[in-house]
Amino acid sequence: MTLHGGRNRSGLRRRTGEALTAVLTVALVFSFSGCSLAPDTGETSSSPTTSSADSGNAAIFTPSDGITLSQHTPLNKWTAFVSELTASLQNQHMKKSSITAKSFDNLDDQSQAVQDYVVSHIASSASSASSSGGSTTGAGSSQTTDADSAKNHTIIVAPVTDTTDSQRQYGDYFGSHITEKASASASSSSPSTTESPSGASSDTDSSSSSASPSTTSNNASTTRHEAIVRLRSALNLARNSGMHVVLLSSTFEGFTPDLFVPMASVAQMAQVQAKQLVSKLELDKTSKENPKQIEVLLPSGSSTTDTADVDTFNKTAFSAIWEVLGPYFRSGAVESPSGLLDKNSSADSWKLLKFNASNEDSVKKELTARLGKQNKSASTRTRIDGILSMNDYVASEVTETLTSMGYTGSSADINPEISIAGIVDNITGKKDLKKSKAPDPSVAPSTNGDADSSASSSSQDSSSSSSSSSQQSDDTGGLNSSAWPIVTGYGAYLDNIPNIVDGQQWMTALEDRKGIGSTLAKAVAQLNTSQQVNADDSIRTETSNGISAPTLQKELLTVSASNLKSVLIDTNYVTAADAGL
């Protein structure tokens, strides 16, 4: 399906030529009108289009939301972010009519729109300055110039990127570093189309449906290259004219913005889950005599759609995970039932953990193989304490598979922090959730109830001895258990929220969309009024993909049943009905 009509090469060159002609026209206007930047007189310049309480203008260019056929999608979408940002900009005294917001399915259309906006604004400013003749309204008053007008403009761009199905499982805000070299995801598309993040075809020659795969790939690569060059030139022109530029989510070669907002990084998405396992399973108190059992899932696409970009994603994600969990595997405090990770594993072991997660059956097949169910009788189950699923799509299939395999209970049964029975009361504000934990034995239970078993039981507090524990002993000597493990995810899928409530999935995480929007709006107002950008302490100069710029980065929001009310419901991310209450 093509959402935009095809544009032939002559049309593309014509539009680009028209834009360049407009830029040249601006230059001619400057030279013939005699306009120049007002000298620094120590007085504050003002624009006739803004008042002292007005924070200028903003133009927002984002990708379109991915096509959504159900609620099985991450909570944060671009449309939701733009809505939050627009409201926050108005709270910073920016007029609604001064805010432009557009979304695009491909980088080609987006770059053309950005270029048209920049050129049109510069030409309009130059024309206004020319018609005014550069005159002043009285002694000591400031001249109004195109530079004054440009200074109160900020362009906010989230470049459209090529992403695969498995990458989109993490949400619309997933970013990357865009290079002029064609991505593997573009070259691996079907012969007739090049997939955009929403699943729609990007603009190519109308005859591409009958072209060979190599021809289509070359056309897509050429169009992408032209789009990147166009976007970079337009944004550099904007900055040179005095406008400000903010990049959201992604960076690209050859351009440094006034402010970069990376949203969520791969490392953040991975580490927040690993740290939850460390905390929930109390790995710092775990002994090698009774190690915890953890599996790490790295979802990828099928062999026909997998790309080098996905491998880079998983490699980066596992490196962040291993930084947290690696010490526990090396000490023997943690093992993996599948044996894919052990004390000799390293950051390169990600290759052993990636699997095809292109559909529900593939996730079920992978987890079943990891837990060895196919080699055991129906009465036994491999003990598993934690499963790092990477995203909520995989987590939802993990919980269904665990149920079908006969695992029982909930995440609250392991080192419980909450009482599932008290969740509704907590969400309605009647009481806090609190439950004492059952201490974990330092030595695994034995098969015959001997001294080892007695010793371990004596370490348990009598008031919680009846509580469920992940170390349930059975006729296999403690090596198998039906206890429900900690299951982590990412994305806060709307249809997964009830799984958080009932403890089937322990936690999820998401970008602080509201916090980012509010802080970004303050920063834009500061840029437009020539103030130093210091909206809050989340903005600091950092280097991303070789580009050093002021960077706005918020901590991820981590959600479990114990804080779901305060993090999601009270802040209007979701309603109580969305949570299944």
Coordinates of C-alpha atoms in Angstrom, one line a residue:
M1 CA 0.0 0.0 0.0
T2 CA 1.3 3.4 -1.0
L3 CA 0.2 6.3 1.1
H4 CA 1.8 8.9 -1.1
G5 CA 1.8 9.2 -4.8
G6 CA 5.1 8.3 -6.6
R7 CA 7.4 11.1 -7.5
N8 CA 9.5 10.7 -10.6
R9 CA 13.1 11.8 -10.8
S10 CA 12.4 14.9 -12.8
G11 CA 9.8 16.0 -10.3
L12 CA 12.2 15.5 -7.4
R13 CA 14.9 17.5 -9.2
R14 CA 12.3 20.2 -10.0
R15 CA 11.3 20.6 -6.4
T16 CA 14.8 20.7 -5.2
G17 CA 15.7 23.2 -7.9
E18 CA 12.7 25.4 -6.9
A19 CA 13.9 25.4 -3.3
L20 CA 17.4 26.3 -4.3
T21 CA 16.0 29.1 -6.5
A22 CA 14.1 30.4 -3.5
V23 CA 17.3 30.5 -1.4
L24 CA 19.1 32.4 -4.2
T25 CA 16.1 34.8 -4.2
V26 CA 16.6 35.4 -0.5
A27 CA 20.2 36.2 -1.1
L28 CA 19.3 38.7 -3.9
V29 CA 16.7 40.3 -1.6
F30 CA 19.5 40.8 1.0
S31 CA 21.8 42.4 -1.5
F32 CA 19.3 44.8 -3.1
S33 CA 17.3 45.8 0.0
G34 CA 20.4 46.9 1.9
C35 CA 19.2 45.0 4.9
S36 CA 21.8 44.0 7.5
L37 CA 21.9 42.7 11.0
A38 CA 21.3 45.3 13.6
P39 CA 24.4 46.4 15.4
D40 CA 24.8 45.4 19.0
T41 CA 23.6 48.5 20.8
G42 CA 23.0 46.8 24.1
E43 CA 19.2 47.2 23.7
T44 CA 16.8 44.3 23.4
S45 CA 15.4 43.7 19.9
S46 CA 11.8 42.7 19.5
S47 CA 9.8 41.2 16.7
P48 CA 6.5 42.8 15.7
T49 CA 4.9 39.3 15.6
T50 CA 5.7 38.5 19.3
S51 CA 5.1 40.1 22.6
S52 CA 7.2 40.0 25.7
A53 CA 5.1 37.2 27.0
D54 CA 5.3 35.3 23.7
S55 CA 7.9 32.4 23.4
G56 CA 8.0 32.5 19.6
N57 CA 7.3 29.8 17.1
A58 CA 7.9 26.0 16.8
A59 CA 7.7 23.6 13.9
I60 CA 7.5 19.9 14.7
F61 CA 8.3 17.2 12.1
T62 CA 7.9 13.6 13.3
P63 CA 7.4 10.2 11.8
S64 CA 3.8 8.9 11.5
D65 CA 2.6 6.4 14.0
G66 CA 3.1 2.8 13.0
I67 CA -0.1 1.2 11.7
T68 CA -1.9 -0.2 14.7
L69 CA -4.7 -2.8 14.3
S70 CA -5.1 -3.6 18.0
Q71 CA -4.0 -2.5 21.4
H72 CA -1.0 -4.8 21.2
T73 CA 1.3 -1.9 20.7
P74 CA 3.6 0.2 22.9
L75 CA 1.8 2.9 24.9
N76 CA 4.0 5.8 23.6
K77 CA 3.3 6.9 20.1
W78 CA 4.5 10.0 18.1
T79 CA 1.0 11.4 18.0
A80 CA 0.7 11.3 21.7
F81 CA 4.1 12.9 22.2
V82 CA 3.3 15.8 19.8
S83 CA 0.1 16.4 21.7
E84 CA 1.9 16.5 25.0
L85 CA 4.6 18.8 23.5
T86 CA 2.1 21.2 21.9
A87 CA 0.2 21.6 25.2
S88 CA 3.5 22.2 27.1
L89 CA 4.6 24.8 24.5
Q90 CA 1.3 26.6 25.1
N91 CA 2.0 26.5 28.8
Q92 CA 5.2 28.3 28.0
H93 CA 3.2 31.2 26.4
M94 CA 3.5 30.0 22.9
K95 CA 0.5 30.8 20.8
K96 CA -1.3 27.8 19.3
S97 CA -1.2 29.5 15.9
S98 CA 2.6 29.7 16.3
I99 CA 3.0 25.9 16.5
T100 CA 3.2 23.8 13.3
A101 CA 3.1 19.9 13.5
K102 CA 3.4 17.5 10.6
S103 CA 4.1 13.7 10.4
F104 CA 5.5 11.7 7.6
D105 CA 5.8 8.0 6.5
N106 CA 9.3 8.4 4.9
L107 CA 12.4 10.5 5.1
D108 CA 12.1 11.8 1.5
D109 CA 8.8 13.6 2.2
Q110 CA 9.9 14.7 5.6
S111 CA 13.1 16.3 4.3
Q112 CA 11.3 18.0 1.5
A113 CA 8.8 19.5 4.0
V114 CA 11.5 20.7 6.3
Q115 CA 13.4 22.3 3.4
D116 CA 10.2 24.0 2.2
Y117 CA 9.5 25.4 5.7
V118 CA 13.0 26.8 6.2
V119 CA 13.2 28.4 2.7
S120 CA 9.7 29.8 2.9
H121 CA 10.4 31.3 6.4
I122 CA 13.7 32.9 5.3
A123 CA 12.2 34.3 2.1
S124 CA 9.2 35.7 4.1
S125 CA 11.5 37.3 6.7
A126 CA 13.7 38.8 4.0
S127 CA 10.6 40.2 2.2
S128 CA 9.3 41.7 5.3
A129 CA 12.6 43.3 6.1
S130 CA 12.8 44.6 2.5
S131 CA 9.4 46.2 2.6
S132 CA 10.1 47.9 5.9
G133 CA 13.2 49.5 4.2
G134 CA 15.2 48.8 7.3
S135 CA 13.8 52.0 8.9
T136 CA 13.5 52.6 12.6
T137 CA 10.5 53.8 14.4
G138 CA 12.4 56.4 16.4
A139 CA 15.6 57.4 18.1
G140 CA 17.1 54.5 20.1
S141 CA 14.6 52.0 18.8
S142 CA 15.8 48.6 17.4
Q143 CA 15.6 47.6 13.8
T144 CA 13.4 44.6 12.9
T145 CA 15.4 42.2 10.7
D146 CA 15.1 38.7 9.4
A147 CA 17.6 37.6 12.0
D148 CA 15.4 38.9 14.8
S149 CA 12.5 36.9 13.4
A150 CA 14.6 33.7 12.9
K151 CA 15.8 33.8 16.5
N152 CA 12.4 33.1 17.9
H153 CA 11.9 30.0 15.7
T154 CA 12.8 26.5 16.7
I155 CA 12.5 23.5 14.3
I156 CA 12.0 20.1 16.1
V157 CA 12.7 17.1 13.9
A158 CA 12.5 13.4 14.7
P159 CA 14.0 11.9 11.4
V160 CA 12.1 9.0 9.9
T161 CA 14.3 5.9 10.1
D162 CA 14.3 2.5 8.5
T163 CA 13.3 0.0 11.2
T164 CA 12.4 -3.7 11.2
D165 CA 9.4 -5.4 12.8
S166 CA 11.5 -6.6 15.7
Q167 CA 12.8 -3.1 16.4
R168 CA 9.3 -1.6 16.3
Q169 CA 8.3 -3.9 19.1
Y170 CA 10.1 -1.4 21.4
G171 CA 8.0 1.5 20.3
D172 CA 7.9 4.5 17.9
Y173 CA 10.6 6.4 19.8
F174 CA 13.3 3.9 19.0
G175 CA 16.1 6.0 17.3
S176 CA 19.4 5.4 15.5
H177 CA 22.3 7.2 13.9
I178 CA 21.4 7.9 10.2
T179 CA 24.2 7.5 7.7
E180 CA 24.2 8.1 4.0
K181 CA 25.1 4.5 3.4
A182 CA 21.9 2.4 2.6
S183 CA 20.8 0.4 5.6
A184 CA 20.4 -3.3 5.4
S185 CA 16.7 -3.1 6.2
A186 CA 16.1 -1.1 3.0
S187 CA 18.0 -3.5 0.8
S188 CA 16.3 -6.5 2.3
S189 CA 12.8 -5.2 1.5
S190 CA 10.6 -6.8 -1.1
P191 CA 11.3 -6.2 -4.8
S192 CA 8.4 -3.9 -5.2
T193 CA 8.5 -1.8 -2.1
T194 CA 10.7 -0.4 0.5
E195 CA 9.2 -0.6 4.0
S196 CA 8.8 2.5 6.1
P197 CA 8.4 2.3 9.9
S198 CA 4.6 2.2 9.5
G199 CA 4.7 -0.6 7.0
A200 CA 3.8 1.7 4.1
S201 CA 5.8 2.0 0.9
S202 CA 8.2 4.9 0.6
D203 CA 8.1 7.0 -2.6
T204 CA 10.0 5.6 -5.5
D205 CA 9.6 5.6 -9.2
S206 CA 6.1 4.5 -10.2
S207 CA 7.5 1.7 -12.4
S208 CA 9.3 0.1 -9.4
S209 CA 6.8 -2.7 -9.1
S210 CA 8.2 -4.3 -12.3
A211 CA 11.8 -3.5 -11.6
S212 CA 14.3 -6.1 -10.5
P213 CA 15.3 -6.3 -6.8
S214 CA 18.7 -4.7 -7.5
T215 CA 17.1 -1.8 -9.4
T216 CA 14.6 -1.2 -6.6
S217 CA 17.3 -1.3 -4.0
N218 CA 19.4 1.2 -5.9
N219 CA 16.4 3.5 -6.4
A220 CA 15.6 3.3 -2.7
S221 CA 19.3 4.0 -1.8
T222 CA 19.5 7.0 -4.1
T223 CA 16.2 8.5 -2.7
R224 CA 17.4 8.0 0.8
H225 CA 20.8 9.6 0.1
E226 CA 19.1 12.6 -1.5
A227 CA 16.7 12.9 1.5
I228 CA 19.6 12.9 4.0
V229 CA 21.5 15.5 2.0
R230 CA 18.4 17.6 1.7
L231 CA 17.5 17.4 5.4
R232 CA 21.1 18.2 6.5
S233 CA 21.3 21.2 4.1
A234 CA 17.9 22.5 5.2
L235 CA 18.8 22.3 8.9
N236 CA 22.2 23.9 8.4
L237 CA 20.6 26.7 6.5
A238 CA 18.1 27.1 9.3
R239 CA 20.8 27.4 11.9
N240 CA 22.9 29.8 9.7
S241 CA 19.8 32.0 9.4
G242 CA 19.5 32.2 13.2
M243 CA 16.8 29.5 13.8
H244 CA 17.3 26.8 16.4
V245 CA 17.1 23.1 15.7
V246 CA 16.2 20.2 18.1
L247 CA 16.7 16.6 17.0
L248 CA 14.5 13.9 18.6
S249 CA 15.4 10.3 18.9
S250 CA 17.9 10.0 16.0
T251 CA 21.1 11.8 14.9
F252 CA 22.6 11.9 11.4
E253 CA 25.9 12.5 9.8
G254 CA 27.1 16.1 9.3
F255 CA 24.8 18.0 11.6
T256 CA 25.0 19.2 15.2
P257 CA 21.7 20.4 16.7
D258 CA 21.2 23.1 19.4
L259 CA 19.6 20.3 21.5
F260 CA 19.4 16.6 21.2
V261 CA 16.6 14.5 22.8
P262 CA 17.5 10.8 22.5
M263 CA 14.3 9.5 24.1
A264 CA 15.3 5.9 25.2
S265 CA 18.5 4.2 24.3
V266 CA 19.0 0.5 23.7
A267 CA 21.2 0.3 26.8
Q268 CA 18.6 2.0 28.9
M269 CA 15.8 -0.4 27.8
A270 CA 18.0 -3.4 28.5
Q271 CA 19.6 -2.4 31.8
V272 CA 16.4 -1.3 33.5
Q273 CA 15.2 -4.9 33.2
A274 CA 18.4 -6.4 34.3
K275 CA 18.5 -4.2 37.4
Q276 CA 14.9 -5.2 38.2
L277 CA 16.0 -8.8 38.3
V278 CA 18.9 -8.0 40.6
S279 CA 16.6 -6.1 43.0
K280 CA 13.6 -8.4 42.9
L281 CA 15.6 -11.7 43.1
E282 CA 18.0 -10.1 45.7
L283 CA 21.0 -11.5 43.8
D284 CA 23.4 -9.7 46.1
K285 CA 22.3 -12.2 48.8
T286 CA 22.2 -15.2 46.6
S287 CA 24.8 -18.0 47.1
K288 CA 26.4 -20.2 44.5
E289 CA 25.1 -23.2 46.6
N290 CA 21.6 -22.2 45.7
P291 CA 21.9 -20.1 42.5
K292 CA 19.0 -18.3 40.8
Q293 CA 17.9 -19.5 37.4
I294 CA 17.6 -16.7 34.7
E295 CA 17.0 -16.7 31.0
V296 CA 17.7 -13.8 28.7
L297 CA 15.7 -13.6 25.4
L298 CA 17.0 -11.5 22.5
P299 CA 14.2 -11.3 19.9
S300 CA 15.1 -10.9 16.2
G301 CA 13.2 -11.1 13.0
S302 CA 13.1 -14.1 10.7
S303 CA 16.1 -15.0 8.7
T304 CA 14.7 -13.2 5.7
T305 CA 14.1 -9.9 7.4
D306 CA 16.8 -9.9 10.0
T307 CA 19.4 -7.2 9.4
A308 CA 22.8 -6.0 10.5
D309 CA 21.0 -3.2 12.4
V310 CA 19.1 -5.7 14.5
D311 CA 22.3 -7.6 15.3
T312 CA 23.8 -4.3 16.4
F313 CA 20.8 -3.6 18.5
N314 CA 21.0 -7.0 20.2
K315 CA 24.7 -6.8 20.7
T316 CA 24.4 -3.4 22.4
A317 CA 21.4 -4.6 24.5
F318 CA 23.2 -7.7 25.7
S319 CA 26.4 -5.7 26.5
A320 CA 24.3 -3.5 28.8
I321 CA 22.6 -6.6 30.4
W322 CA 25.9 -8.4 30.9
E323 CA 27.4 -5.3 32.6
V324 CA 24.7 -5.8 35.3
L325 CA 24.2 -9.6 35.4
G326 CA 27.7 -10.8 34.3
P327 CA 29.2 -10.6 37.8
Y328 CA 26.5 -12.9 39.2
F329 CA 27.0 -15.5 36.5
R330 CA 30.8 -15.4 37.0
S331 CA 30.4 -15.8 40.8
G332 CA 28.0 -18.8 40.3
A333 CA 25.1 -17.0 42.0
V334 CA 23.2 -17.1 38.7
E335 CA 22.8 -19.8 36.1
S336 CA 20.7 -20.3 33.1
P337 CA 18.6 -23.5 32.7
S338 CA 19.4 -23.6 29.0
G339 CA 23.1 -23.5 29.7
L340 CA 23.5 -20.7 27.1
L341 CA 25.0 -18.5 29.7
D342 CA 27.5 -19.5 32.4
K343 CA 30.6 -18.2 34.3
N344 CA 32.6 -18.3 31.1
S345 CA 30.2 -16.2 29.0
S346 CA 31.1 -12.8 27.8
A347 CA 29.6 -9.8 26.1
D348 CA 29.9 -11.7 22.8
S349 CA 27.5 -14.4 23.9
W350 CA 24.6 -12.4 22.5
K351 CA 24.8 -14.5 19.4
L352 CA 23.7 -17.6 21.4
L353 CA 20.7 -15.8 22.8
K354 CA 19.0 -14.2 19.7
F355 CA 16.1 -16.1 18.3
N356 CA 13.3 -15.6 15.7
A357 CA 10.5 -13.7 17.4
S358 CA 8.5 -12.9 14.2
N359 CA 5.4 -14.6 15.6
E360 CA 3.8 -16.0 18.7
D361 CA 4.7 -19.6 17.9
S362 CA 8.4 -18.8 17.6
V363 CA 8.5 -17.3 21.1
K364 CA 6.7 -20.3 22.5
K365 CA 9.1 -22.7 20.7
E366 CA 12.2 -20.8 22.0
L367 CA 11.1 -20.7 25.6
T368 CA 10.0 -24.3 25.6
A369 CA 13.4 -25.4 24.2
R370 CA 15.2 -23.2 26.8
L371 CA 13.3 -24.8 29.7
G372 CA 13.8 -28.3 28.3
K373 CA 10.1 -29.2 28.5
Q374 CA 10.3 -31.5 25.5
N375 CA 12.7 -33.8 27.4
K376 CA 10.7 -34.0 30.6
S377 CA 7.6 -35.7 31.8
A378 CA 4.4 -33.8 32.3
S379 CA 4.8 -33.8 36.1
T380 CA 8.1 -32.0 36.2
R381 CA 9.1 -28.4 35.3
T382 CA 12.4 -26.8 35.1
R383 CA 12.9 -24.2 37.8
I384 CA 13.1 -20.7 36.4
D385 CA 13.4 -17.6 38.6
G386 CA 13.6 -14.8 36.1
I387 CA 13.1 -14.2 32.4
L388 CA 14.3 -11.0 30.8
S389 CA 12.0 -10.7 27.7
M390 CA 13.3 -7.3 26.3
N391 CA 9.9 -6.1 25.3
D392 CA 6.2 -6.5 26.1
Y393 CA 5.4 -8.3 22.9
V394 CA 7.8 -11.1 23.9
A395 CA 6.7 -10.9 27.6
S396 CA 3.1 -11.5 26.7
E397 CA 4.0 -14.7 24.8
V398 CA 6.3 -15.8 27.6
T399 CA 3.5 -15.6 30.2
E400 CA 1.1 -17.5 27.9
T401 CA 3.8 -20.2 27.4
L402 CA 4.5 -20.5 31.1
T403 CA 0.8 -21.0 31.8
S404 CA 0.5 -23.7 29.2
M405 CA 3.5 -25.4 30.7
G406 CA 1.9 -25.5 34.1
Y407 CA 3.8 -22.9 36.0
T408 CA 1.6 -21.3 38.8
G409 CA 1.5 -18.3 41.1
S410 CA 2.7 -14.8 40.2
S411 CA 5.8 -12.6 40.3
A412 CA 4.8 -11.5 43.8
D413 CA 5.6 -15.0 45.1
I414 CA 9.3 -14.4 44.7
N415 CA 10.7 -12.1 47.4
P416 CA 7.2 -10.5 47.5
E417 CA 6.9 -6.7 47.6
I418 CA 3.1 -6.8 47.1
S419 CA 0.0 -8.8 47.9
I420 CA -1.9 -9.5 44.7
A421 CA -5.1 -9.4 46.7
G422 CA -4.4 -5.8 47.8
I423 CA -3.7 -4.4 44.3
V424 CA -7.3 -3.1 43.8
D425 CA -7.3 -1.4 47.2
N426 CA -4.0 0.2 46.4
I427 CA -5.1 1.5 43.0
T428 CA -8.3 2.9 44.6
G429 CA -6.2 4.6 47.3
K430 CA -7.4 2.6 50.2
K431 CA -4.0 1.2 51.4
D432 CA -0.4 0.7 50.5
L433 CA 0.8 -2.6 49.2
K434 CA 3.2 -4.4 51.5
K435 CA 4.1 -8.0 52.1
S436 CA 7.0 -9.5 54.0
K437 CA 9.3 -11.7 52.0
A438 CA 10.1 -15.3 52.6
P439 CA 13.9 -15.5 53.1
D440 CA 15.7 -17.6 50.5
P441 CA 17.6 -20.6 51.8
S442 CA 21.4 -20.4 51.3
V443 CA 21.6 -24.0 50.3
A444 CA 19.2 -25.7 47.9
P445 CA 16.7 -28.1 49.5
S446 CA 17.7 -31.8 49.3
T447 CA 15.7 -34.8 48.3
N448 CA 15.5 -36.6 51.6
G449 CA 14.7 -33.8 54.1
D450 CA 18.1 -34.3 55.9
A451 CA 20.2 -31.8 57.8
D452 CA 20.6 -29.5 54.8
S453 CA 16.9 -29.2 54.5
S454 CA 16.6 -28.6 58.2
A455 CA 19.3 -26.0 58.2
S456 CA 17.7 -24.1 55.4
S457 CA 14.3 -24.1 57.0
S458 CA 15.7 -22.8 60.2
S459 CA 16.8 -19.7 58.5
Q460 CA 13.2 -18.8 57.5
D461 CA 11.2 -16.4 59.6
S462 CA 8.3 -18.2 61.2
S463 CA 5.9 -15.4 60.3
S464 CA 6.5 -15.9 56.6
S465 CA 7.2 -19.7 56.5
S466 CA 3.9 -20.3 54.8
S467 CA 4.7 -17.7 52.0
S468 CA 5.5 -19.0 48.5
S469 CA 9.1 -19.2 47.5
S470 CA 10.9 -19.8 44.3
Q471 CA 12.9 -22.5 46.0
Q472 CA 10.1 -25.0 46.3
S473 CA 11.3 -28.5 46.7
D474 CA 9.9 -31.5 44.8
D475 CA 10.7 -35.0 44.0
T476 CA 13.6 -34.0 41.7
G477 CA 15.7 -32.6 44.5
G478 CA 14.9 -28.9 44.2
L479 CA 16.0 -28.7 40.6
N480 CA 12.5 -28.3 39.2
S481 CA 9.8 -26.0 40.3
S482 CA 6.4 -24.9 39.1
A483 CA 6.8 -21.5 40.8
W484 CA 6.1 -18.5 38.5
P485 CA 9.2 -16.5 37.6
I486 CA 9.9 -12.8 37.4
V487 CA 9.1 -11.7 33.8
T488 CA 10.3 -8.3 32.6
G489 CA 9.4 -6.3 29.5
Y490 CA 9.4 -2.9 27.9
G491 CA 7.0 -0.7 26.1
A492 CA 4.0 -0.6 28.5
Y493 CA 1.7 -2.3 25.9
L494 CA -1.9 -1.2 26.7
D495 CA -3.2 -4.8 26.6
N496 CA -0.4 -6.0 28.8
I497 CA -1.3 -3.7 31.7
P498 CA -3.7 -6.2 33.2
N499 CA -0.8 -8.7 33.3
I500 CA 1.1 -6.3 35.4
V501 CA -1.9 -6.0 37.8
D502 CA -2.3 -9.7 38.3
G503 CA 1.5 -10.3 38.6
Q504 CA 1.9 -12.5 35.5
Q505 CA 4.4 -9.9 34.2
W506 CA 6.4 -8.3 37.0
M507 CA 7.4 -5.1 35.3
T508 CA 7.5 -3.0 32.2
A509 CA 9.1 0.4 31.4
L510 CA 8.5 3.3 29.1
E511 CA 9.8 6.7 28.1
D512 CA 8.9 9.6 30.3
R513 CA 6.8 11.2 27.5
K514 CA 5.2 13.8 29.7
G515 CA 8.5 14.8 31.5
I516 CA 10.4 15.0 28.2
G517 CA 7.6 17.1 26.6
S518 CA 7.4 19.5 29.5
T519 CA 11.2 20.0 29.8
L520 CA 11.6 20.3 26.0
A521 CA 9.0 23.0 25.9
K522 CA 10.8 25.0 28.5
A523 CA 14.1 24.6 26.6
V524 CA 12.4 25.8 23.3
A525 CA 11.1 28.8 25.1
Q526 CA 14.6 29.6 26.3
L527 CA 16.1 29.1 22.9
N528 CA 13.5 31.4 21.3
T529 CA 14.0 34.2 23.8
S530 CA 17.9 34.0 23.6
Q531 CA 18.3 32.5 27.1
Q532 CA 20.7 29.9 28.2
V533 CA 19.2 26.4 27.9
N534 CA 18.9 25.2 31.5
A535 CA 15.3 24.0 31.7
D536 CA 16.4 21.4 34.4
D537 CA 19.3 19.3 35.4
S538 CA 18.3 16.6 32.8
I539 CA 20.0 18.7 30.1
R540 CA 23.8 18.4 29.9
T541 CA 26.4 18.3 27.1
E542 CA 27.0 14.7 26.0
T543 CA 28.5 13.0 23.0
S544 CA 26.2 10.7 20.9
N545 CA 27.4 8.9 17.8
G546 CA 30.3 11.3 17.6
I547 CA 28.1 14.4 17.9
S548 CA 28.6 16.6 21.0
A549 CA 25.6 18.7 21.9
P550 CA 23.4 19.7 24.9
T551 CA 21.3 16.6 25.5
L552 CA 18.0 16.2 27.3
Q553 CA 17.6 12.7 28.7
K554 CA 15.1 11.5 31.3
E555 CA 15.2 8.3 33.3
L556 CA 12.8 5.6 32.1
L557 CA 9.5 5.1 34.0
T558 CA 9.6 1.6 35.6
V559 CA 6.1 0.2 36.3
S560 CA 5.0 -2.8 38.5
A561 CA 1.8 -3.5 40.3
S562 CA 3.1 -1.7 43.4
N563 CA 3.4 1.7 41.6
L564 CA 1.1 1.4 38.6
K565 CA -1.4 3.8 40.1
S566 CA 1.1 6.6 40.8
V567 CA 3.1 6.2 37.6
L568 CA 0.4 5.5 35.0
I569 CA -3.1 6.1 36.3
D570 CA -2.6 9.3 38.4
T571 CA -0.6 10.8 35.5
N572 CA -3.3 10.0 32.9
Y573 CA -1.1 7.6 30.8
V574 CA -3.8 5.0 31.2
T575 CA -7.2 4.7 32.9
A576 CA -8.2 2.2 35.6
A577 CA -10.3 0.6 32.9
D578 CA -7.2 0.1 30.7
A579 CA -5.7 -1.7 33.7
G580 CA -8.6 -4.1 33.7
L581 CA -10.0 -2.7 37.0

